[in-house]
Amino acid sequence: MSEDIFITETTIDGADDGPLAGQTVAVKDNISTADVRTTCGSRMLEEYVPPYDATVVGRISEAGATIVGKANMDEFGMGTTTETSHFGPTDNPAAPGHVPGGSSGGSAAAVAAGEADIALGSDTGGSIRCPAAFCGVVGIKPTYGLVSRYGLVAYANSLEQIGPLAATTEAAAALLDVVAGPDEYDGTTREDPNADRGTYAEAADGDVDGLTIGVPTELLEGAEEGVVETFLDAIGTLEDQGASYHEVSLPSVEHAVEAYYVIAMSEASSNLARFDGVRYGHSGGYEGNWNESFSTARAEGFGPEVKRRILLGTYALSAGYHDKYYKKAQDARAWVKQDFDAALEEADVLASPTMPVTPFELGESLDDPLQMYLADANTVPVNLADLPAISAPAGETGGLPVGIQFVGPAFGERRLVRAASALE
Amino acid sequence: MSEDAVTPEAVRHVAALARVDLEDDEVDQFTEQFADILAAFETLDSVPDVDTDADLTNVMRADEVRGSLETDTALRNAPDSEDEYFKGPNVS
């Protein structure tokens, strides 16, 4: 049985002993593995073989894990379904015939299908949480700065974090324990100020007695009825265990999707400028001049979604439009941060459906990019606010998985793990 | 581009700035899609000005010489190279 989970199957043995000894790991194919090809799901990097390991790869190897494959993904992380991959779509093991979500769809599918015990993905606007929700597994988007991005091929570096996926909250938290922590090769990493409160895995004790949960009304409004019902059932389960919930309002999130896409596309247009087919990547040949060769390499090497985002990002940053789009998006980002900070003064965690919809059928959704972008409404605000979030299985509606998302304050991963583990 | 209709010429201009050749059918498709997407981005006009007090610190290290990739390793992924250099197209 193959769901096209891996772009490259491989075996990279880790150390003989360590906290992850005996565990198999799927690694998203935008995370560099020395001497094993790392494609980002793109024709541009179809033959790219990194000369060094990402920091997170070194850490899981030292912890004893065995890497079993480089997992399929939306091209350069740009998508919500894993269908923009140059290497073809991945089927959803939890809902065959449906997309696994994206962009870390291969990572989530590997865990759901039992092809790997645990997985690493990356989350720029929901790319860990969406596939976790669609495949019925657990995924954590860490606080910005908790996990090193060294060796992660950049898409939108002010937003993205590497994080774990696993079948259980405790297993995901244990993988986070291994990869988290400062790295001299990534100046945006920080020491967890709550490090004295035990490991993330130890927080998976299911104790939610007294936990206060804020539910942002704006994040329920656009969701499908069956998704909302499943979500509220999960909240009810937590109430039965001593948690309480109240509604909160986050007016800024009405603008989060637009702000997210302006910022992500702008950063992408800059980050992806490096792919010119000279130092690495698909060559544009040697006919014509420098610009013609670059333009050929990029026309042939990038798929439509990547071209769309590069062009829109270039436009948003161009003279005369920078203040109108980019600066307003930064204002919206700051507003979202303030809203979340205020809501988290009154609640231990915020909760919402991870995705407002259930998994799309394969091939259903690629024609209308704006509709696709709007499906990210509940996940992108968290990246704008630099906060941690977890997606955990909430149940099913119509036979399809539904995820519940918990959001916490910066470096509040332990309380998210605690809340999610209470649903298992 | 969004207040006026998005034109095929505007799409071609941005594509040229971004160094991405586009086929005619891609230009047509992007022209239509960008109108919708930029109209959505226009809603950011109603976002209030927000004071940001980013919590930032400089991260410094000593300016010491360190090892780096060997030349042949760095050249390993190049489509073509000559001697110890990446080979690129003509600069004109």
Short mmCIF file of C-alpha atoms in Angstrom, two decimals:
data_model
loop_
_atom_site.label_atom_id
_atom_site.label_comp_id
_atom_site.label_asym_id
_atom_site.label_seq_id
_atom_site.Cartn_x
_atom_site.Cartn_y
_atom_site.Cartn_z
CA MET A 1 0.00 0.00 0.00
CA SER A 2 1.43 3.35 -0.96
CA GLU A 3 -0.10 6.73 -0.26
CA ASP A 4 2.87 8.62 -1.74
CA ILE A 5 3.90 9.58 1.76
CA PHE A 6 7.61 9.87 1.08
CA ILE A 7 9.45 11.65 -1.71
CA THR A 8 12.62 9.79 -0.78
CA GLU A 9 12.71 6.62 1.31
CA THR A 10 15.97 6.20 3.19
CA THR A 11 17.45 4.87 6.39
CA ILE A 12 19.52 7.24 8.49
CA ASP A 13 20.48 5.43 11.68
CA GLY A 14 20.78 7.45 14.86
CA ALA A 15 22.85 6.92 17.98
CA ASP A 16 22.58 3.55 19.73
CA ASP A 17 21.01 5.03 22.80
CA GLY A 18 18.94 8.05 23.73
CA PRO A 19 15.40 9.22 24.46
CA LEU A 20 14.23 8.37 20.93
CA ALA A 21 16.08 5.04 20.59
CA GLY A 22 14.08 2.53 18.58
CA GLN A 23 11.75 5.18 17.16
CA THR A 24 11.30 5.81 13.44
CA VAL A 25 10.90 9.38 12.20
CA ALA A 26 9.56 10.92 8.99
CA VAL A 27 11.22 14.25 8.21
CA LYS A 28 9.50 16.84 6.02
CA ASP A 29 11.41 17.32 2.81
CA ASN A 30 12.23 20.98 3.45
CA ILE A 31 14.46 20.04 6.42
CA SER A 32 18.05 19.44 5.31
CA THR A 33 19.54 15.95 5.62
CA ALA A 34 23.24 15.66 4.79
CA ASP A 35 23.80 13.49 1.71
CA VAL A 36 20.08 12.71 1.36
CA ARG A 37 18.19 14.71 -1.24
CA THR A 38 15.94 17.46 0.06
CA THR A 39 13.50 18.63 -2.60
CA CYS A 40 10.97 20.90 -0.85
CA GLY A 41 8.43 19.14 -3.06
CA SER A 42 9.75 21.15 -5.99
CA ARG A 43 11.17 20.39 -9.41
CA MET A 44 13.60 23.24 -8.66
CA LEU A 45 15.34 21.11 -6.00
CA GLU A 46 14.62 17.67 -7.49
CA GLU A 47 18.31 16.77 -7.38
CA TYR A 48 19.48 18.95 -4.48
CA VAL A 49 21.58 17.08 -1.89
CA PRO A 50 22.38 19.17 1.18
CA PRO A 51 25.99 19.14 2.39
CA TYR A 52 24.92 19.48 6.04
CA ASP A 53 22.20 18.46 8.50
CA ALA A 54 19.58 20.79 9.90
CA THR A 55 20.07 21.29 13.65
CA VAL A 56 16.87 19.34 14.38
CA VAL A 57 18.11 16.39 12.29
CA GLY A 58 21.35 16.28 14.27
CA ARG A 59 19.38 16.37 17.53
CA ILE A 60 17.00 13.52 16.67
CA SER A 61 19.91 11.41 15.41
CA GLU A 62 21.85 11.99 18.61
CA ALA A 63 18.69 11.04 20.52
CA GLY A 64 18.70 7.65 18.84
CA ALA A 65 15.91 8.00 16.26
CA THR A 66 16.08 6.38 12.82
CA ILE A 67 14.98 8.57 9.91
CA VAL A 68 12.98 6.45 7.47
CA GLY A 69 12.06 8.96 4.81
CA LYS A 70 11.73 12.51 3.54
CA ALA A 71 8.04 13.27 3.64
CA ASN A 72 5.94 14.74 0.84
CA MET A 73 4.79 18.34 1.16
CA ASP A 74 3.25 21.22 -0.72
CA GLU A 75 5.92 22.82 -2.88
CA PHE A 76 8.09 24.98 -0.60
CA GLY A 77 5.36 24.66 2.06
CA MET A 78 2.88 26.63 -0.04
CA GLY A 79 -0.45 24.88 0.22
CA THR A 80 -3.09 23.37 2.48
CA THR A 81 -3.47 19.96 0.80
CA THR A 82 -0.01 18.60 -0.23
CA GLU A 83 -1.38 18.65 -3.80
CA THR A 84 1.03 21.36 -4.99
CA SER A 85 3.94 18.90 -4.62
CA HIS A 86 5.86 18.32 -7.85
CA PHE A 87 5.93 14.65 -6.84
CA GLY A 88 2.14 14.24 -6.77
CA PRO A 89 -0.46 14.25 -4.01
CA THR A 90 -0.50 12.12 -0.86
CA ASP A 91 -3.62 10.16 0.07
CA ASN A 92 -5.02 10.54 3.59
CA PRO A 93 -4.63 7.26 5.50
CA ALA A 94 -7.37 8.31 7.94
CA ALA A 95 -9.79 9.25 5.16
CA PRO A 96 -8.80 7.59 1.85
CA GLY A 97 -9.65 9.64 -1.22
CA HIS A 98 -9.20 12.86 0.72
CA VAL A 99 -6.22 15.20 1.07
CA PRO A 100 -4.00 14.78 4.16
CA GLY A 101 -3.86 18.56 4.64
CA GLY A 102 -0.75 20.60 4.15
CA SER A 103 1.79 21.59 3.79
CA SER A 104 3.31 18.86 6.05
CA GLY A 105 0.89 16.28 4.61
CA GLY A 106 3.45 13.51 4.16
CA SER A 107 4.63 13.88 7.77
CA ALA A 108 1.10 13.55 9.17
CA ALA A 109 0.20 10.71 6.78
CA ALA A 110 3.36 8.80 7.76
CA VAL A 111 2.25 8.83 11.40
CA ALA A 112 -1.39 8.06 10.59
CA ALA A 113 -0.40 5.11 8.37
CA GLY A 114 2.15 3.77 10.83
CA GLU A 115 5.00 4.33 8.34
CA ALA A 116 6.84 6.24 11.07
CA ASP A 117 6.36 6.48 14.83
CA ILE A 118 6.80 10.24 14.89
CA ALA A 119 7.46 13.02 12.38
CA LEU A 120 8.87 16.49 11.93
CA GLY A 121 6.97 19.12 9.98
CA SER A 122 7.14 22.88 9.67
CA ASP A 123 4.34 25.36 10.32
CA THR A 124 4.29 28.77 8.65
CA GLY A 125 0.52 29.35 8.78
CA GLY A 126 -0.86 26.01 9.96
CA SER A 127 1.26 23.52 8.02
CA ILE A 128 1.68 21.18 11.02
CA ARG A 129 -1.74 21.68 12.61
CA CYS A 130 -3.82 21.36 9.43
CA PRO A 131 -2.45 17.95 8.41
CA ALA A 132 -2.54 16.79 12.04
CA ALA A 133 -6.25 17.66 12.13
CA PHE A 134 -7.00 16.11 8.72
CA CYS A 135 -5.11 12.86 9.49
CA GLY A 136 -6.33 12.46 13.08
CA VAL A 137 -2.95 12.87 14.77
CA VAL A 138 -1.32 15.37 17.16
CA GLY A 139 0.82 18.27 15.90
CA ILE A 140 2.58 21.08 17.77
CA LYS A 141 3.52 24.48 16.37
CA PRO A 142 6.08 25.74 18.92
CA THR A 143 6.53 29.29 20.16
CA TYR A 144 8.58 31.27 17.62
CA GLY A 145 12.20 30.85 18.68
CA LEU A 146 11.84 27.59 20.63
CA VAL A 147 13.14 25.37 17.80
CA SER A 148 16.09 26.09 15.53
CA ARG A 149 15.35 26.80 11.87
CA TYR A 150 18.96 26.18 10.82
CA GLY A 151 18.76 23.89 7.80
CA LEU A 152 15.07 24.53 7.19
CA VAL A 153 14.68 25.83 3.64
CA ALA A 154 13.10 29.23 4.24
CA TYR A 155 9.66 30.17 2.97
CA ALA A 156 8.54 32.94 5.37
CA ASN A 157 11.10 33.05 8.13
CA SER A 158 9.37 35.47 10.52
CA LEU A 159 6.43 33.04 10.76
CA GLU A 160 7.71 29.49 10.52
CA GLN A 161 8.73 26.94 13.12
CA ILE A 162 9.69 23.26 12.90
CA GLY A 163 7.56 21.06 15.15
CA PRO A 164 6.56 17.47 15.94
CA LEU A 165 3.69 15.23 14.85
CA ALA A 166 2.78 11.93 16.55
CA ALA A 167 -0.10 9.61 17.29
CA THR A 168 -0.23 10.72 20.94
CA THR A 169 0.32 14.02 22.71
CA GLU A 170 3.02 12.52 24.89
CA ALA A 171 4.99 11.22 21.90
CA ALA A 172 4.77 14.59 20.15
CA ALA A 173 5.88 16.35 23.33
CA ALA A 174 8.80 13.94 23.76
CA LEU A 175 10.00 14.79 20.24
CA LEU A 176 9.67 18.49 21.08
CA ASP A 177 11.84 17.90 24.15
CA VAL A 178 14.59 16.62 21.85
CA VAL A 179 14.51 19.35 19.18
CA ALA A 180 13.77 22.43 21.34
CA GLY A 181 16.39 24.78 22.68
CA PRO A 182 18.85 27.47 21.64
CA ASP A 183 21.14 26.99 18.64
CA GLU A 184 24.14 29.16 17.89
CA TYR A 185 23.34 28.80 14.19
CA ASP A 186 19.89 30.43 14.56
CA GLY A 187 19.97 33.84 16.23
CA THR A 188 16.19 33.80 16.67
CA THR A 189 16.26 30.84 19.08
CA ARG A 190 15.70 31.44 22.79
CA GLU A 191 15.95 29.51 26.02
CA ASP A 192 12.54 28.35 27.25
CA PRO A 193 11.96 30.53 30.36
CA ASN A 194 9.78 27.74 31.78
CA ALA A 195 12.46 25.07 31.44
CA ASP A 196 12.40 24.50 35.22
CA ARG A 197 8.81 23.22 34.98
CA GLY A 198 9.80 19.78 33.70
CA THR A 199 9.82 18.27 30.24
CA TYR A 200 7.05 18.75 27.70
CA ALA A 201 6.36 15.00 27.79
CA GLU A 202 5.85 15.09 31.57
CA ALA A 203 3.10 17.66 31.02
CA ALA A 204 0.99 15.01 29.23
CA ASP A 205 -0.70 14.10 32.51
CA GLY A 206 -4.27 14.88 31.46
CA ASP A 207 -4.84 17.14 34.47
CA VAL A 208 -7.19 19.94 33.36
CA ASP A 209 -8.92 20.47 36.70
CA GLY A 210 -9.31 24.25 37.03
CA LEU A 211 -8.10 25.00 33.48
CA THR A 212 -9.84 28.03 31.98
CA ILE A 213 -10.48 27.85 28.24
CA GLY A 214 -11.35 30.89 26.12
CA VAL A 215 -13.20 30.20 22.87
CA PRO A 216 -12.86 33.00 20.30
CA THR A 217 -16.29 33.40 18.73
CA GLU A 218 -14.77 34.61 15.46
CA LEU A 219 -13.08 31.24 14.96
CA LEU A 220 -16.36 29.32 15.24
CA GLU A 221 -18.40 31.54 12.92
CA GLY A 222 -16.97 30.30 9.64
CA ALA A 223 -16.74 26.63 10.57
CA GLU A 224 -18.91 23.82 9.23
CA GLU A 225 -21.71 22.69 11.53
CA GLY A 226 -20.37 19.15 12.03
CA VAL A 227 -16.94 20.54 12.86
CA VAL A 228 -18.38 22.91 15.49
CA GLU A 229 -20.44 20.11 17.06
CA THR A 230 -17.41 17.84 17.32
CA PHE A 231 -15.35 20.68 18.77
CA LEU A 232 -17.99 21.51 21.41
CA ASP A 233 -18.20 17.82 22.35
CA ALA A 234 -14.46 17.87 23.04
CA ILE A 235 -14.84 21.02 25.14
CA GLY A 236 -17.59 19.19 27.04
CA THR A 237 -15.19 16.32 27.73
CA LEU A 238 -12.73 18.81 29.24
CA GLU A 239 -15.51 20.41 31.33
CA ASP A 240 -16.36 16.97 32.70
CA GLN A 241 -12.76 16.82 33.95
CA GLY A 242 -12.92 20.15 35.76
CA ALA A 243 -12.08 22.68 33.05
CA SER A 244 -14.30 25.69 32.40
CA TYR A 245 -14.86 27.66 29.23
CA HIS A 246 -16.03 31.11 28.26
CA GLU A 247 -16.38 32.95 24.99
CA VAL A 248 -13.87 35.63 24.05
CA SER A 249 -13.69 38.04 21.14
CA LEU A 250 -10.64 38.62 18.96
CA PRO A 251 -11.78 41.28 16.48
CA SER A 252 -8.34 41.47 14.85
CA VAL A 253 -8.52 37.92 13.50
CA GLU A 254 -10.99 39.08 10.86
CA HIS A 255 -7.92 40.48 9.08
CA ALA A 256 -5.48 37.71 9.91
CA VAL A 257 -5.70 35.71 6.68
CA GLU A 258 -5.05 38.77 4.53
CA ALA A 259 -2.21 39.98 6.78
CA TYR A 260 -0.69 36.52 6.84
CA TYR A 261 -0.69 36.14 3.07
CA VAL A 262 0.77 39.60 2.46
CA ILE A 263 3.62 38.93 4.91
CA ALA A 264 4.23 35.31 3.86
CA MET A 265 4.20 36.12 0.15
CA SER A 266 6.47 39.13 0.65
CA GLU A 267 9.01 37.07 2.58
CA ALA A 268 8.71 34.27 0.03
CA SER A 269 9.44 36.59 -2.87
CA SER A 270 12.71 37.51 -1.17
CA ASN A 271 13.65 34.07 0.18
CA LEU A 272 13.02 32.29 -3.10
CA ALA A 273 15.10 34.79 -5.08
CA ARG A 274 18.10 32.55 -4.33
CA PHE A 275 16.81 29.87 -6.70
CA ASP A 276 18.48 30.94 -9.91
CA GLY A 277 19.77 27.59 -11.16
CA VAL A 278 23.44 28.50 -10.81
CA ARG A 279 24.67 27.39 -7.37
CA TYR A 280 22.04 24.67 -7.01
CA GLY A 281 18.67 23.81 -8.43
CA HIS A 282 17.16 23.44 -11.87
CA SER A 283 19.34 25.16 -14.47
CA GLY A 284 17.97 27.67 -16.92
CA GLY A 285 20.78 26.83 -19.34
CA TYR A 286 23.51 29.03 -20.68
CA GLU A 287 21.82 30.57 -23.72
CA GLY A 288 20.98 34.24 -23.47
CA ASN A 289 21.95 36.56 -20.65
CA TRP A 290 21.82 36.26 -16.86
CA ASN A 291 18.22 37.50 -16.48
CA GLU A 292 16.90 35.30 -19.28
CA SER A 293 18.60 32.23 -17.84
CA PHE A 294 17.25 32.93 -14.33
CA SER A 295 13.75 33.51 -15.67
CA THR A 296 13.84 30.23 -17.57
CA ALA A 297 15.10 28.30 -14.54
CA ARG A 298 12.34 29.74 -12.37
CA ALA A 299 9.60 29.27 -15.01
CA GLU A 300 10.52 25.58 -15.35
CA GLY A 301 11.46 24.87 -11.74
CA PHE A 302 8.50 26.38 -9.85
CA GLY A 303 4.87 25.23 -9.92
CA PRO A 304 1.86 27.56 -10.23
CA GLU A 305 1.25 28.17 -6.49
CA VAL A 306 4.88 29.14 -5.91
CA LYS A 307 4.86 31.49 -8.91
CA ARG A 308 1.60 33.01 -7.69
CA ARG A 309 3.05 33.77 -4.25
CA ILE A 310 6.36 35.09 -5.56
CA LEU A 311 4.57 37.45 -7.93
CA LEU A 312 2.06 38.68 -5.35
CA GLY A 313 4.88 39.16 -2.83
CA THR A 314 6.95 41.07 -5.35
CA TYR A 315 3.92 43.23 -6.04
CA ALA A 316 3.18 43.89 -2.36
CA LEU A 317 6.75 45.05 -1.75
CA SER A 318 7.05 47.14 -4.92
CA ALA A 319 7.35 50.92 -4.87
CA GLY A 320 4.04 52.62 -4.24
CA TYR A 321 2.37 49.56 -2.75
CA HIS A 322 4.62 48.78 0.22
CA ASP A 323 2.75 51.06 2.65
CA LYS A 324 -0.64 50.00 1.36
CA TYR A 325 -0.12 46.25 1.77
CA TYR A 326 3.01 45.33 3.70
CA LYS A 327 2.90 48.06 6.33
CA LYS A 328 -0.83 47.55 6.96
CA ALA A 329 -0.20 43.81 7.27
CA GLN A 330 2.42 44.51 9.93
CA ASP A 331 -0.11 46.68 11.78
CA ALA A 332 -2.60 43.84 11.61
CA ARG A 333 0.05 41.45 12.93
CA ALA A 334 0.70 43.69 15.94
CA TRP A 335 -3.05 44.00 16.55
CA VAL A 336 -3.47 40.21 16.47
CA LYS A 337 -0.66 39.89 19.02
CA GLN A 338 -2.34 42.40 21.35
CA ASP A 339 -5.68 40.63 21.03
CA PHE A 340 -4.18 37.25 21.89
CA ASP A 341 -2.23 38.68 24.82
CA ALA A 342 -5.40 40.26 26.22
CA ALA A 343 -7.47 37.08 25.77
CA LEU A 344 -4.74 35.01 27.43
CA GLU A 345 -4.85 37.30 30.46
CA GLU A 346 -8.37 35.95 31.09
CA ALA A 347 -7.85 32.31 30.08
CA ASP A 348 -5.14 29.67 30.44
CA VAL A 349 -5.59 28.54 26.84
CA LEU A 350 -7.72 29.49 23.83
CA ALA A 351 -9.47 26.78 21.86
CA SER A 352 -11.04 26.51 18.42
CA PRO A 353 -11.52 23.97 15.66
CA THR A 354 -8.10 23.61 14.01
CA MET A 355 -9.63 23.75 10.53
CA PRO A 356 -13.10 25.16 9.81
CA VAL A 357 -13.67 22.31 7.33
CA THR A 358 -13.14 18.55 7.04
CA PRO A 359 -10.56 17.19 4.58
CA PHE A 360 -11.28 18.06 0.94
CA GLU A 361 -11.56 15.30 -1.61
CA LEU A 362 -8.39 14.83 -3.62
CA GLY A 363 -8.41 17.14 -6.64
CA GLU A 364 -11.35 19.16 -5.37
CA SER A 365 -9.76 22.38 -4.30
CA LEU A 366 -6.89 23.61 -6.44
CA ASP A 367 -8.78 25.90 -8.81
CA ASP A 368 -9.61 28.77 -6.48
CA PRO A 369 -6.56 29.95 -4.53
CA LEU A 370 -8.43 32.57 -2.51
CA GLN A 371 -10.89 29.97 -1.18
CA MET A 372 -7.93 27.79 -0.22
CA TYR A 373 -6.27 30.67 1.64
CA LEU A 374 -9.47 31.29 3.64
CA ALA A 375 -9.37 27.71 4.95
CA ASP A 376 -6.36 28.81 7.03
CA ALA A 377 -8.44 31.30 9.05
CA ASN A 378 -8.02 29.54 12.40
CA THR A 379 -4.34 28.67 12.16
CA VAL A 380 -2.61 31.76 10.70
CA PRO A 381 -3.37 34.13 13.61
CA VAL A 382 -1.14 31.98 15.86
CA ASN A 383 1.87 32.42 13.55
CA LEU A 384 1.25 36.17 13.33
CA ALA A 385 1.30 36.28 17.15
CA ASP A 386 4.45 34.07 17.47
CA LEU A 387 2.53 31.84 19.92
CA PRO A 388 2.51 28.06 20.47
CA ALA A 389 -0.44 25.90 19.46
CA ILE A 390 -1.32 22.23 19.37
CA SER A 391 -3.83 20.34 17.24
CA ALA A 392 -5.27 17.17 18.74
CA PRO A 393 -7.97 14.77 17.49
CA ALA A 394 -11.41 15.93 18.64
CA GLY A 395 -13.45 13.18 17.00
CA GLU A 396 -15.08 12.72 13.62
CA THR A 397 -17.96 14.14 11.66
CA GLY A 398 -19.37 12.22 8.71
CA GLY A 399 -16.49 9.75 9.07
CA LEU A 400 -13.85 12.48 8.66
CA PRO A 401 -11.36 13.61 11.35
CA VAL A 402 -11.79 16.91 13.19
CA GLY A 403 -9.00 18.62 15.10
CA ILE A 404 -9.18 20.87 18.15
CA GLN A 405 -6.58 23.62 18.44
CA PHE A 406 -5.31 24.98 21.76
CA VAL A 407 -3.32 28.22 21.79
CA GLY A 408 -1.22 29.36 24.73
CA PRO A 409 1.05 32.22 25.75
CA ALA A 410 4.66 32.30 24.54
CA PHE A 411 6.54 29.26 25.91
CA GLY A 412 3.26 27.87 27.28
CA GLU A 413 3.69 24.54 25.48
CA ARG A 414 3.24 22.54 28.70
CA ARG A 415 -0.32 23.72 29.30
CA LEU A 416 -1.21 22.92 25.67
CA VAL A 417 0.19 19.41 26.06
CA ARG A 418 -1.74 19.03 29.30
CA ALA A 419 -5.03 20.13 27.69
CA ALA A 420 -4.60 17.93 24.62
CA SER A 421 -3.63 14.88 26.66
CA ALA A 422 -6.89 15.15 28.62
CA LEU A 423 -8.77 14.21 25.43
CA GLU A 424 -6.97 10.86 25.02
CA MET B 1 -3.37 47.41 -9.77
CA SER B 2 -6.38 46.56 -7.64
CA GLU B 3 -8.26 49.83 -7.77
CA ASP B 4 -7.99 49.75 -11.49
CA ALA B 5 -8.60 46.30 -12.88
CA VAL B 6 -5.58 44.03 -12.78
CA THR B 7 -4.18 44.00 -16.32
CA PRO B 8 -2.16 41.36 -18.13
CA GLU B 9 0.55 43.99 -18.60
CA ALA B 10 0.81 44.52 -14.84
CA VAL B 11 1.17 40.77 -14.29
CA ARG B 12 3.89 40.60 -16.95
CA HIS B 13 5.70 43.54 -15.32
CA VAL B 14 5.74 41.93 -11.87
CA ALA B 15 6.82 38.61 -13.39
CA ALA B 16 9.72 40.36 -15.08
CA LEU B 17 10.75 41.97 -11.76
CA ALA B 18 10.58 38.55 -10.08
CA ARG B 19 12.51 36.85 -12.93
CA VAL B 20 9.79 34.33 -13.71
CA ASP B 21 8.88 33.73 -17.37
CA LEU B 22 5.14 33.22 -17.81
CA GLU B 23 3.21 31.51 -20.60
CA ASP B 24 0.26 33.44 -22.06
CA ASP B 25 -2.27 31.18 -20.37
CA GLU B 26 -0.53 31.70 -17.01
CA VAL B 27 -0.79 35.47 -17.49
CA ASP B 28 -4.51 35.18 -18.17
CA GLN B 29 -5.09 32.96 -15.15
CA PHE B 30 -3.03 35.13 -12.79
CA THR B 31 -4.72 38.31 -14.03
CA GLU B 32 -8.08 36.92 -12.99
CA GLN B 33 -6.90 35.42 -9.68
CA PHE B 34 -4.87 38.47 -8.61
CA ALA B 35 -7.94 40.69 -8.92
CA ASP B 36 -9.73 38.56 -6.31
CA ILE B 37 -6.74 38.18 -4.03
CA LEU B 38 -5.75 41.87 -4.10
CA ALA B 39 -9.38 42.84 -3.45
CA ALA B 40 -9.17 40.73 -0.29
CA PHE B 41 -5.89 42.40 0.68
CA GLU B 42 -7.63 45.80 0.33
CA THR B 43 -9.60 45.02 3.49
CA LEU B 44 -6.39 45.71 5.43
CA ASP B 45 -7.21 49.39 4.86
CA SER B 46 -9.54 49.22 7.85
CA VAL B 47 -6.82 48.00 10.24
CA PRO B 48 -5.99 50.71 12.77
CA ASP B 49 -2.43 51.94 13.24
CA VAL B 50 -0.96 49.88 16.06
CA ASP B 51 2.00 50.74 18.24
CA THR B 52 4.43 47.88 18.24
CA ASP B 53 6.80 47.33 21.11
CA ALA B 54 8.72 44.35 19.79
CA ASP B 55 10.77 42.61 22.43
CA LEU B 56 14.03 42.34 20.52
CA THR B 57 17.62 41.81 21.61
CA ASN B 58 20.76 41.67 19.52
CA VAL B 59 22.40 38.28 19.26
CA MET B 60 26.15 38.71 18.90
CA ARG B 61 29.12 36.41 18.76
CA ALA B 62 32.85 36.93 18.64
CA ASP B 63 34.16 37.65 15.15
CA GLU B 64 36.35 34.57 14.91
CA VAL B 65 37.53 32.67 11.87
CA ARG B 66 35.72 29.34 11.57
CA GLY B 67 35.75 26.49 9.13
CA SER B 68 33.24 26.42 6.31
CA LEU B 69 32.27 24.08 3.48
CA GLU B 70 35.11 22.79 1.33
CA THR B 71 35.06 24.18 -2.19
CA ASP B 72 34.21 20.87 -3.85
CA THR B 73 31.38 20.32 -1.36
CA ALA B 74 30.00 23.77 -2.02
CA LEU B 75 30.15 23.15 -5.77
CA ARG B 76 28.56 19.71 -5.57
CA ASN B 77 25.02 20.89 -6.32
CA ALA B 78 25.96 23.34 -9.07
CA PRO B 79 24.54 22.45 -12.49
CA ASP B 80 27.97 23.41 -13.89
CA SER B 81 31.26 24.68 -12.55
CA GLU B 82 34.67 25.56 -13.89
CA ASP B 83 37.83 25.20 -11.85
CA GLU B 84 36.83 26.39 -8.38
CA TYR B 85 33.93 28.54 -9.54
CA PHE B 86 30.21 28.28 -10.16
CA LYS B 87 29.49 28.62 -13.84
CA GLY B 88 26.72 31.05 -14.71
CA PRO B 89 25.22 32.54 -17.85
CA ASN B 90 26.61 35.65 -19.54
CA VAL B 91 26.32 38.93 -17.67
CA SER B 92 25.26 41.51 -20.22
#
